[in-house]
Amino acid sequence: MTSVAVTRGAVPTGTLRRTVADRLRQVADAALTPLDLDDVLDHVHPLRRGGSDLVGRVVSVTPETEQSATILIKPGRGWSGHVPGQYLRVGVDVDGVRLWRTYSLTHGPRADRCISITVKAIDGGVVSNHLVHRTRPGTMLQLAQADGDFVLPDPLPAKLLLVTAGSGITPVIGMLRNLFSRAEIPDLDIVLIHSALAQAEVIFGAEIRDYAARGLIRLEELHTDTHGLLDVDTLTERVPDLAERPTYACGPAGLLDALEVHHEARGLTLHTERFRPVVLAEAGEGGTVTFSDGSTLEADGATPLLDVAEGAGRLMPSGCRMGICMGCVLPMTDGAVRDLRNGALTVAVPGETGRGGVPIQTCISAAAGDCHLDH
């Protein structure tokens, strides 16, 4: 038998393996120049842990109505999970341009680790129409981690009121699915008031009606074509114990604005989720937007600069698109923009505001004259 002497100070096996792996990595990177090993691995195994970007593969596209569909996605191993009610940023390549949009996650934790979003195609919506009508299984999407605080509290209250309209049902269906898929369903008193243009336009209609039939929720389903718009002043008649129920609401801005006024006047608890920022300011004069590469775009005074640029096919950083996450911030080196939420003007003057310019949120800022963006 041959003995092997181990001397003090020898290199540990784990360290030796890492050293060999590092050297092999260097050789592979050199052989693949100008690419590197990560570029190749991302191509052949994009869902691996540690990839350069978080991506997901479309597993299925299931129509919900004529103009909406649920996209089931297998995320990469870097996915950190979510709390029902949160939203997800999705990067979609449309005609060679990557565009980012935000959609609510429509499920609770799943055994297969898949995630889902439900998208409603809107008139003129480049990304929403692409996802609903053109996306096929196998399509790769860029993903960001889940975000948002429109989630139910822990511990849960004994009573809840959920008010939704149109695609505003999407974050709420995730909450309900999570609650009702548990081994022991919580003993909750839940009222759901949902409004849609017509019965055929109710996303998840069969599912929420089944919840009501099973006694899990009390459902008031309203259709604008026969019932008209939901009048928030009727809430106390529809829900006599309204003061005992925290309200979670998601839907068009008009509905949420009315609910905020209604609940604030009565000292009631309200949580809202908006898909677009509240626009209060009047339109400005607009102007020419010049980018650091010298290209220009004409912008009116009522459209966010993010939408103006994306509408022209320019790739822009973005996030929640509501003025919250700061993912769309760019430096403005010259010019003026108006905050569409409150009318506040931000002005950058060369030589006075610093070499780096003034950071602005392009998702809620419109041109208030000519402006120059460092992008």
Short mmCIF file of C-alpha atoms in Angstrom, two decimals:
data_model
loop_
_atom_site.label_atom_id
_atom_site.label_comp_id
_atom_site.label_asym_id
_atom_site.label_seq_id
_atom_site.Cartn_x
_atom_site.Cartn_y
_atom_site.Cartn_z
CA MET A 1 0.00 0.00 0.00
CA THR A 2 1.29 3.39 -0.95
CA SER A 3 0.98 6.08 1.69
CA VAL A 4 0.42 9.71 0.86
CA ALA A 5 1.80 12.27 3.21
CA VAL A 6 -0.37 15.30 3.82
CA THR A 7 1.76 18.23 4.87
CA ARG A 8 0.62 21.21 6.87
CA GLY A 9 -0.41 24.05 4.58
CA ALA A 10 -1.59 21.83 1.71
CA VAL A 11 -4.30 23.31 -0.53
CA PRO A 12 -7.78 22.11 0.56
CA THR A 13 -9.61 19.96 -1.98
CA GLY A 14 -12.46 22.48 -2.36
CA THR A 15 -10.05 25.31 -3.04
CA LEU A 16 -8.18 23.21 -5.59
CA ARG A 17 -11.42 22.42 -7.42
CA ARG A 18 -12.36 26.09 -7.54
CA THR A 19 -8.92 26.98 -8.86
CA VAL A 20 -9.16 24.37 -11.63
CA ALA A 21 -12.71 25.52 -12.47
CA ASP A 22 -11.56 29.15 -12.64
CA ARG A 23 -8.73 28.24 -15.01
CA LEU A 24 -11.04 26.18 -17.23
CA ARG A 25 -13.41 29.10 -17.25
CA GLN A 26 -10.65 31.45 -18.39
CA VAL A 27 -9.71 29.04 -21.20
CA ALA A 28 -13.35 28.78 -22.34
CA ASP A 29 -13.84 32.55 -22.27
CA ALA A 30 -10.67 33.03 -24.33
CA ALA A 31 -11.77 30.44 -26.88
CA LEU A 32 -15.21 32.03 -27.26
CA THR A 33 -14.03 35.64 -27.61
CA PRO A 34 -15.76 38.06 -28.27
CA LEU A 35 -18.44 36.02 -26.44
CA ASP A 36 -17.91 34.36 -23.11
CA LEU A 37 -19.10 31.12 -21.53
CA ASP A 38 -22.18 32.77 -20.00
CA ASP A 39 -23.33 33.88 -23.45
CA VAL A 40 -23.25 30.28 -24.70
CA LEU A 41 -24.89 28.84 -21.57
CA ASP A 42 -27.63 31.48 -21.71
CA HIS A 43 -28.38 30.36 -25.25
CA VAL A 44 -28.51 26.59 -24.63
CA HIS A 45 -29.94 26.69 -21.09
CA PRO A 46 -31.56 30.11 -20.51
CA LEU A 47 -33.48 29.03 -17.41
CA ARG A 48 -30.37 28.01 -15.49
CA ARG A 49 -29.55 29.56 -12.13
CA GLY A 50 -26.98 32.31 -12.34
CA GLY A 51 -27.78 33.37 -15.90
CA SER A 52 -27.01 36.93 -16.88
CA ASP A 53 -30.71 37.84 -16.96
CA LEU A 54 -33.85 36.39 -15.46
CA VAL A 55 -35.96 34.88 -18.25
CA GLY A 56 -39.01 32.69 -18.56
CA ARG A 57 -40.34 30.31 -21.19
CA VAL A 58 -44.01 30.49 -22.20
CA VAL A 59 -45.65 27.16 -21.42
CA SER A 60 -49.15 27.92 -22.65
CA VAL A 61 -51.45 30.72 -23.78
CA THR A 62 -55.07 30.20 -22.71
CA PRO A 63 -57.83 32.55 -23.92
CA GLU A 64 -60.03 33.95 -21.15
CA THR A 65 -62.24 36.16 -23.35
CA GLU A 66 -61.96 37.24 -26.98
CA GLN A 67 -59.48 39.94 -25.99
CA SER A 68 -57.68 38.44 -23.00
CA ALA A 69 -55.47 35.45 -22.32
CA THR A 70 -53.55 33.86 -19.47
CA ILE A 71 -49.83 33.37 -20.17
CA LEU A 72 -48.32 30.50 -18.16
CA ILE A 73 -44.56 30.97 -17.77
CA LYS A 74 -41.78 28.70 -16.51
CA PRO A 75 -39.34 31.14 -14.88
CA GLY A 76 -35.60 30.63 -14.62
CA ARG A 77 -34.13 29.26 -11.42
CA GLY A 78 -33.30 32.77 -10.27
CA TRP A 79 -36.99 33.50 -9.67
CA SER A 80 -37.48 34.54 -6.02
CA GLY A 81 -41.22 33.93 -5.72
CA HIS A 82 -44.03 36.35 -4.97
CA VAL A 83 -46.95 37.18 -2.71
CA PRO A 84 -50.41 37.01 -4.38
CA GLY A 85 -51.45 40.50 -5.45
CA GLN A 86 -47.97 41.55 -6.58
CA TYR A 87 -47.04 42.46 -10.15
CA LEU A 88 -44.35 41.39 -12.58
CA ARG A 89 -42.34 43.31 -15.17
CA VAL A 90 -42.19 41.42 -18.46
CA GLY A 91 -39.84 42.23 -21.35
CA VAL A 92 -41.30 41.27 -24.73
CA ASP A 93 -39.50 41.42 -28.08
CA VAL A 94 -41.87 42.91 -30.65
CA ASP A 95 -40.56 43.38 -34.19
CA GLY A 96 -36.97 43.44 -32.95
CA VAL A 97 -37.61 45.93 -30.12
CA ARG A 98 -37.71 44.87 -26.46
CA LEU A 99 -40.60 46.53 -24.65
CA TRP A 100 -41.33 46.24 -20.94
CA ARG A 101 -44.78 46.13 -19.40
CA THR A 102 -46.15 45.38 -15.95
CA TYR A 103 -48.82 42.76 -15.24
CA SER A 104 -50.33 41.33 -12.08
CA LEU A 105 -49.54 37.74 -11.18
CA THR A 106 -52.76 35.74 -11.24
CA HIS A 107 -52.07 32.80 -8.98
CA GLY A 108 -50.64 31.70 -5.67
CA PRO A 109 -47.62 29.41 -5.24
CA ARG A 110 -47.77 26.45 -7.66
CA ALA A 111 -46.25 22.99 -7.29
CA ASP A 112 -44.77 23.22 -10.81
CA ARG A 113 -43.10 26.59 -10.01
CA CYS A 114 -44.79 28.19 -13.02
CA ILE A 115 -46.15 31.71 -12.84
CA SER A 116 -49.01 33.27 -14.74
CA ILE A 117 -50.14 36.68 -15.93
CA THR A 118 -53.46 37.48 -17.56
CA VAL A 119 -53.32 40.15 -20.24
CA LYS A 120 -56.16 42.13 -21.79
CA ALA A 121 -55.48 43.41 -25.30
CA ILE A 122 -56.18 47.13 -25.50
CA ASP A 123 -56.72 49.27 -28.58
CA GLY A 124 -53.34 50.32 -29.91
CA GLY A 125 -51.52 48.31 -27.24
CA VAL A 126 -48.40 46.96 -28.93
CA VAL A 127 -47.35 44.58 -26.15
CA SER A 128 -50.80 43.52 -24.92
CA ASN A 129 -51.96 42.59 -28.42
CA HIS A 130 -48.70 40.76 -29.10
CA LEU A 131 -49.02 38.69 -25.91
CA VAL A 132 -52.71 37.87 -26.38
CA HIS A 133 -52.79 37.20 -30.12
CA ARG A 134 -49.27 36.39 -31.30
CA THR A 135 -47.34 34.74 -28.47
CA ARG A 136 -46.87 30.98 -28.69
CA PRO A 137 -45.56 28.28 -26.30
CA GLY A 138 -41.78 28.24 -26.26
CA THR A 139 -41.44 32.02 -26.53
CA MET A 140 -38.77 33.42 -24.21
CA LEU A 141 -39.64 36.49 -22.12
CA GLN A 142 -37.41 38.69 -20.00
CA LEU A 143 -38.55 38.89 -16.38
CA ALA A 144 -37.94 41.06 -13.35
CA GLN A 145 -38.61 39.94 -9.79
CA ALA A 146 -42.11 40.40 -8.36
CA ASP A 147 -42.87 43.71 -6.68
CA GLY A 148 -45.75 45.66 -5.18
CA ASP A 149 -47.53 46.00 -1.83
CA PHE A 150 -51.12 45.30 -2.93
CA VAL A 151 -51.24 42.16 -0.79
CA LEU A 152 -53.44 40.86 1.97
CA PRO A 153 -52.23 41.38 5.55
CA ASP A 154 -51.05 38.67 7.89
CA PRO A 155 -53.01 37.84 9.96
CA LEU A 156 -56.04 38.06 7.70
CA PRO A 157 -59.02 40.17 8.77
CA ALA A 158 -62.31 38.38 9.43
CA LYS A 159 -64.06 40.32 6.65
CA LEU A 160 -62.95 41.71 3.29
CA LEU A 161 -64.47 43.77 0.48
CA LEU A 162 -62.90 43.37 -2.95
CA VAL A 163 -63.93 45.90 -5.63
CA THR A 164 -62.68 45.31 -9.16
CA ALA A 165 -63.52 46.30 -12.71
CA GLY A 166 -62.31 44.98 -16.06
CA SER A 167 -58.77 43.62 -15.89
CA GLY A 168 -58.58 44.91 -12.32
CA ILE A 169 -59.69 41.42 -11.31
CA THR A 170 -56.19 40.06 -12.08
CA PRO A 171 -54.38 40.74 -8.79
CA VAL A 172 -57.48 39.80 -6.80
CA ILE A 173 -57.90 36.42 -8.52
CA GLY A 174 -54.38 35.59 -7.39
CA MET A 175 -55.39 36.36 -3.80
CA LEU A 176 -58.54 34.22 -4.04
CA ARG A 177 -56.78 31.29 -5.69
CA ASN A 178 -54.16 31.31 -2.98
CA LEU A 179 -56.75 31.37 -0.20
CA PHE A 180 -58.97 28.67 -1.69
CA SER A 181 -56.20 26.26 -2.69
CA ARG A 182 -55.01 25.76 0.87
CA ALA A 183 -55.53 22.43 2.61
CA GLU A 184 -57.56 24.31 5.21
CA ILE A 185 -59.48 27.19 3.65
CA PRO A 186 -59.53 30.22 5.98
CA ASP A 187 -62.87 31.10 7.52
CA LEU A 188 -63.32 34.50 5.88
CA ASP A 189 -66.32 36.62 4.99
CA ILE A 190 -65.44 37.97 1.53
CA VAL A 191 -67.60 40.18 -0.67
CA LEU A 192 -66.47 40.67 -4.28
CA ILE A 193 -68.06 43.39 -6.39
CA HIS A 194 -66.88 43.09 -9.98
CA SER A 195 -67.87 45.24 -12.95
CA ALA A 196 -67.24 44.53 -16.64
CA LEU A 197 -68.52 45.88 -19.94
CA ALA A 198 -70.68 42.79 -20.55
CA GLN A 199 -71.07 39.25 -19.24
CA ALA A 200 -68.88 37.89 -22.04
CA GLU A 201 -66.14 40.34 -21.02
CA VAL A 202 -65.83 39.04 -17.45
CA ILE A 203 -62.34 37.63 -17.06
CA PHE A 204 -62.38 34.52 -14.84
CA GLY A 205 -66.20 34.71 -14.88
CA ALA A 206 -66.79 30.97 -14.49
CA GLU A 207 -64.26 30.76 -11.67
CA ILE A 208 -65.59 33.59 -9.52
CA ARG A 209 -69.17 32.34 -10.04
CA ASP A 210 -68.05 28.90 -8.85
CA TYR A 211 -66.52 30.44 -5.73
CA ALA A 212 -69.87 32.11 -5.06
CA ALA A 213 -71.82 28.89 -5.66
CA ARG A 214 -69.57 27.09 -3.16
CA GLY A 215 -70.23 29.77 -0.57
CA LEU A 216 -66.61 30.96 -0.49
CA ILE A 217 -67.50 34.53 -1.48
CA ARG A 218 -70.56 36.71 -1.93
CA LEU A 219 -70.43 37.96 -5.51
CA GLU A 220 -72.07 41.00 -7.06
CA GLU A 221 -71.37 40.87 -10.78
CA LEU A 222 -72.26 44.05 -12.67
CA HIS A 223 -72.33 44.53 -16.43
CA THR A 224 -72.05 48.06 -17.75
CA ASP A 225 -74.23 47.33 -20.78
CA THR A 226 -77.19 46.51 -18.53
CA HIS A 227 -76.39 47.87 -15.05
CA GLY A 228 -74.36 50.95 -15.94
CA LEU A 229 -71.21 51.99 -14.10
CA LEU A 230 -70.76 51.08 -10.46
CA ASP A 231 -71.92 53.96 -8.26
CA VAL A 232 -69.70 53.94 -5.18
CA ASP A 233 -72.36 55.83 -3.21
CA THR A 234 -74.42 52.61 -3.26
CA LEU A 235 -71.74 50.64 -1.43
CA THR A 236 -73.37 51.04 1.98
CA GLU A 237 -76.58 49.58 0.53
CA ARG A 238 -74.75 46.71 -1.16
CA VAL A 239 -72.51 46.05 1.85
CA PRO A 240 -74.27 47.16 5.07
CA ASP A 241 -71.25 46.26 7.24
CA LEU A 242 -68.87 48.21 5.00
CA ALA A 243 -67.18 49.87 8.00
CA GLU A 244 -66.06 46.44 9.24
CA ARG A 245 -64.35 45.49 5.97
CA PRO A 246 -61.00 46.77 4.70
CA THR A 247 -61.46 47.38 0.97
CA TYR A 248 -59.04 46.21 -1.72
CA ALA A 249 -59.76 47.75 -5.11
CA CYS A 250 -58.26 47.57 -8.59
CA GLY A 251 -59.65 48.92 -11.84
CA PRO A 252 -59.95 52.04 -13.99
CA ALA A 253 -58.73 55.34 -12.59
CA GLY A 254 -62.25 56.79 -12.41
CA LEU A 255 -63.46 54.01 -10.13
CA LEU A 256 -60.42 54.21 -7.86
CA ASP A 257 -60.62 58.01 -7.65
CA ALA A 258 -64.28 57.78 -6.61
CA LEU A 259 -63.53 55.09 -4.03
CA GLU A 260 -60.74 57.18 -2.51
CA VAL A 261 -63.06 60.16 -2.08
CA HIS A 262 -65.85 57.95 -0.71
CA HIS A 263 -63.70 56.08 1.81
CA GLU A 264 -61.71 59.10 2.96
CA ALA A 265 -64.90 61.01 3.73
CA ARG A 266 -66.08 58.14 5.94
CA GLY A 267 -62.74 57.20 7.50
CA LEU A 268 -62.76 53.75 5.90
CA THR A 269 -59.74 51.60 5.08
CA LEU A 270 -58.89 51.36 1.37
CA HIS A 271 -56.01 49.74 -0.52
CA THR A 272 -55.78 50.37 -4.26
CA GLU A 273 -53.72 49.05 -7.14
CA ARG A 274 -53.41 51.30 -10.20
CA PHE A 275 -52.17 50.19 -13.60
CA ARG A 276 -51.43 53.79 -14.57
CA PRO A 277 -50.44 56.87 -12.56
CA VAL A 278 -53.08 59.42 -11.63
CA VAL A 279 -52.90 62.18 -14.24
CA LEU A 280 -54.07 65.50 -12.81
CA ALA A 281 -52.08 68.10 -14.67
CA GLU A 282 -53.27 69.86 -17.79
CA ALA A 283 -51.38 69.21 -20.99
CA GLY A 284 -48.27 71.32 -21.52
CA GLU A 285 -46.99 72.73 -24.76
CA GLY A 286 -44.90 69.72 -25.80
CA GLY A 287 -41.66 70.00 -27.73
CA THR A 288 -38.77 68.17 -29.32
CA VAL A 289 -37.01 65.44 -27.34
CA THR A 290 -33.34 65.03 -28.24
CA PHE A 291 -31.34 61.99 -27.14
CA SER A 292 -27.59 61.77 -26.56
CA ASP A 293 -27.06 60.07 -29.94
CA GLY A 294 -28.55 63.11 -31.68
CA SER A 295 -31.87 61.50 -32.63
CA THR A 296 -35.04 63.49 -32.01
CA LEU A 297 -38.75 62.88 -31.46
CA GLU A 298 -41.71 65.22 -31.36
CA ALA A 299 -43.70 64.94 -28.13
CA ASP A 300 -47.01 66.48 -27.14
CA GLY A 301 -47.55 67.81 -23.66
CA ALA A 302 -49.95 65.10 -22.53
CA THR A 303 -48.06 61.87 -23.29
CA PRO A 304 -45.34 60.49 -20.97
CA LEU A 305 -41.90 60.62 -22.56
CA LEU A 306 -41.57 56.87 -22.01
CA ASP A 307 -44.63 56.23 -24.20
CA VAL A 308 -43.44 58.72 -26.83
CA ALA A 309 -40.07 56.99 -27.15
CA GLU A 310 -41.43 53.44 -27.12
CA GLY A 311 -44.07 54.40 -29.67
CA ALA A 312 -41.23 55.35 -32.00
CA GLY A 313 -39.50 52.00 -31.43
CA ARG A 314 -36.84 53.28 -29.02
CA LEU A 315 -35.81 50.94 -26.21
CA MET A 316 -36.17 52.71 -22.86
CA PRO A 317 -35.59 51.68 -19.25
CA SER A 318 -38.88 51.21 -17.42
CA GLY A 319 -40.46 49.53 -14.45
CA CYS A 320 -43.87 49.93 -12.85
CA ARG A 321 -44.85 52.73 -15.28
CA MET A 322 -46.65 54.43 -12.39
CA GLY A 323 -43.97 56.71 -10.97
CA ILE A 324 -43.15 54.41 -8.05
CA CYS A 325 -40.20 52.12 -8.75
CA MET A 326 -37.79 54.68 -10.32
CA GLY A 327 -36.86 52.13 -13.00
CA CYS A 328 -37.46 54.66 -15.80
CA VAL A 329 -35.26 57.48 -14.49
CA LEU A 330 -32.98 59.23 -17.01
CA PRO A 331 -30.90 62.41 -16.74
CA MET A 332 -32.32 65.49 -18.48
CA THR A 333 -29.41 67.74 -19.40
CA ASP A 334 -31.42 70.62 -20.86
CA GLY A 335 -35.06 71.64 -21.12
CA ALA A 336 -38.27 71.25 -19.13
CA VAL A 337 -40.80 68.52 -18.37
CA ARG A 338 -44.10 68.52 -16.48
CA ASP A 339 -45.13 65.87 -13.94
CA LEU A 340 -48.50 64.62 -15.19
CA ARG A 341 -49.61 63.75 -11.66
CA ASN A 342 -49.39 67.20 -10.14
CA GLY A 343 -48.26 69.66 -12.82
CA ALA A 344 -44.85 70.30 -11.23
CA LEU A 345 -42.21 71.56 -13.65
CA THR A 346 -38.65 70.25 -13.67
CA VAL A 347 -36.12 72.38 -15.51
CA ALA A 348 -32.53 71.64 -16.46
CA VAL A 349 -30.25 74.49 -17.46
CA PRO A 350 -26.76 73.67 -18.79
CA GLY A 351 -24.11 75.12 -16.51
CA GLU A 352 -26.53 75.57 -13.62
CA THR A 353 -27.95 72.15 -12.81
CA GLY A 354 -24.72 70.16 -12.88
CA ARG A 355 -22.95 68.18 -15.56
CA GLY A 356 -25.03 65.08 -14.97
CA GLY A 357 -28.31 66.90 -15.54
CA VAL A 358 -31.50 66.42 -13.56
CA PRO A 359 -32.97 62.92 -13.07
CA ILE A 360 -36.57 62.65 -14.30
CA GLN A 361 -39.10 59.83 -14.33
CA THR A 362 -40.01 59.38 -17.97
CA CYS A 363 -43.17 57.37 -17.21
CA ILE A 364 -44.94 60.34 -15.58
CA SER A 365 -43.14 63.28 -17.27
CA ALA A 366 -44.31 65.01 -20.45
CA ALA A 367 -42.43 67.55 -22.52
CA ALA A 368 -43.03 71.14 -21.41
CA GLY A 369 -40.85 72.49 -24.20
CA ASP A 370 -37.76 71.13 -25.90
CA CYS A 371 -35.66 68.81 -23.76
CA HIS A 372 -32.49 66.71 -24.00
CA LEU A 373 -32.21 63.27 -22.40
CA ASP A 374 -28.94 61.48 -21.71
CA HIS A 375 -29.85 58.10 -23.22
#
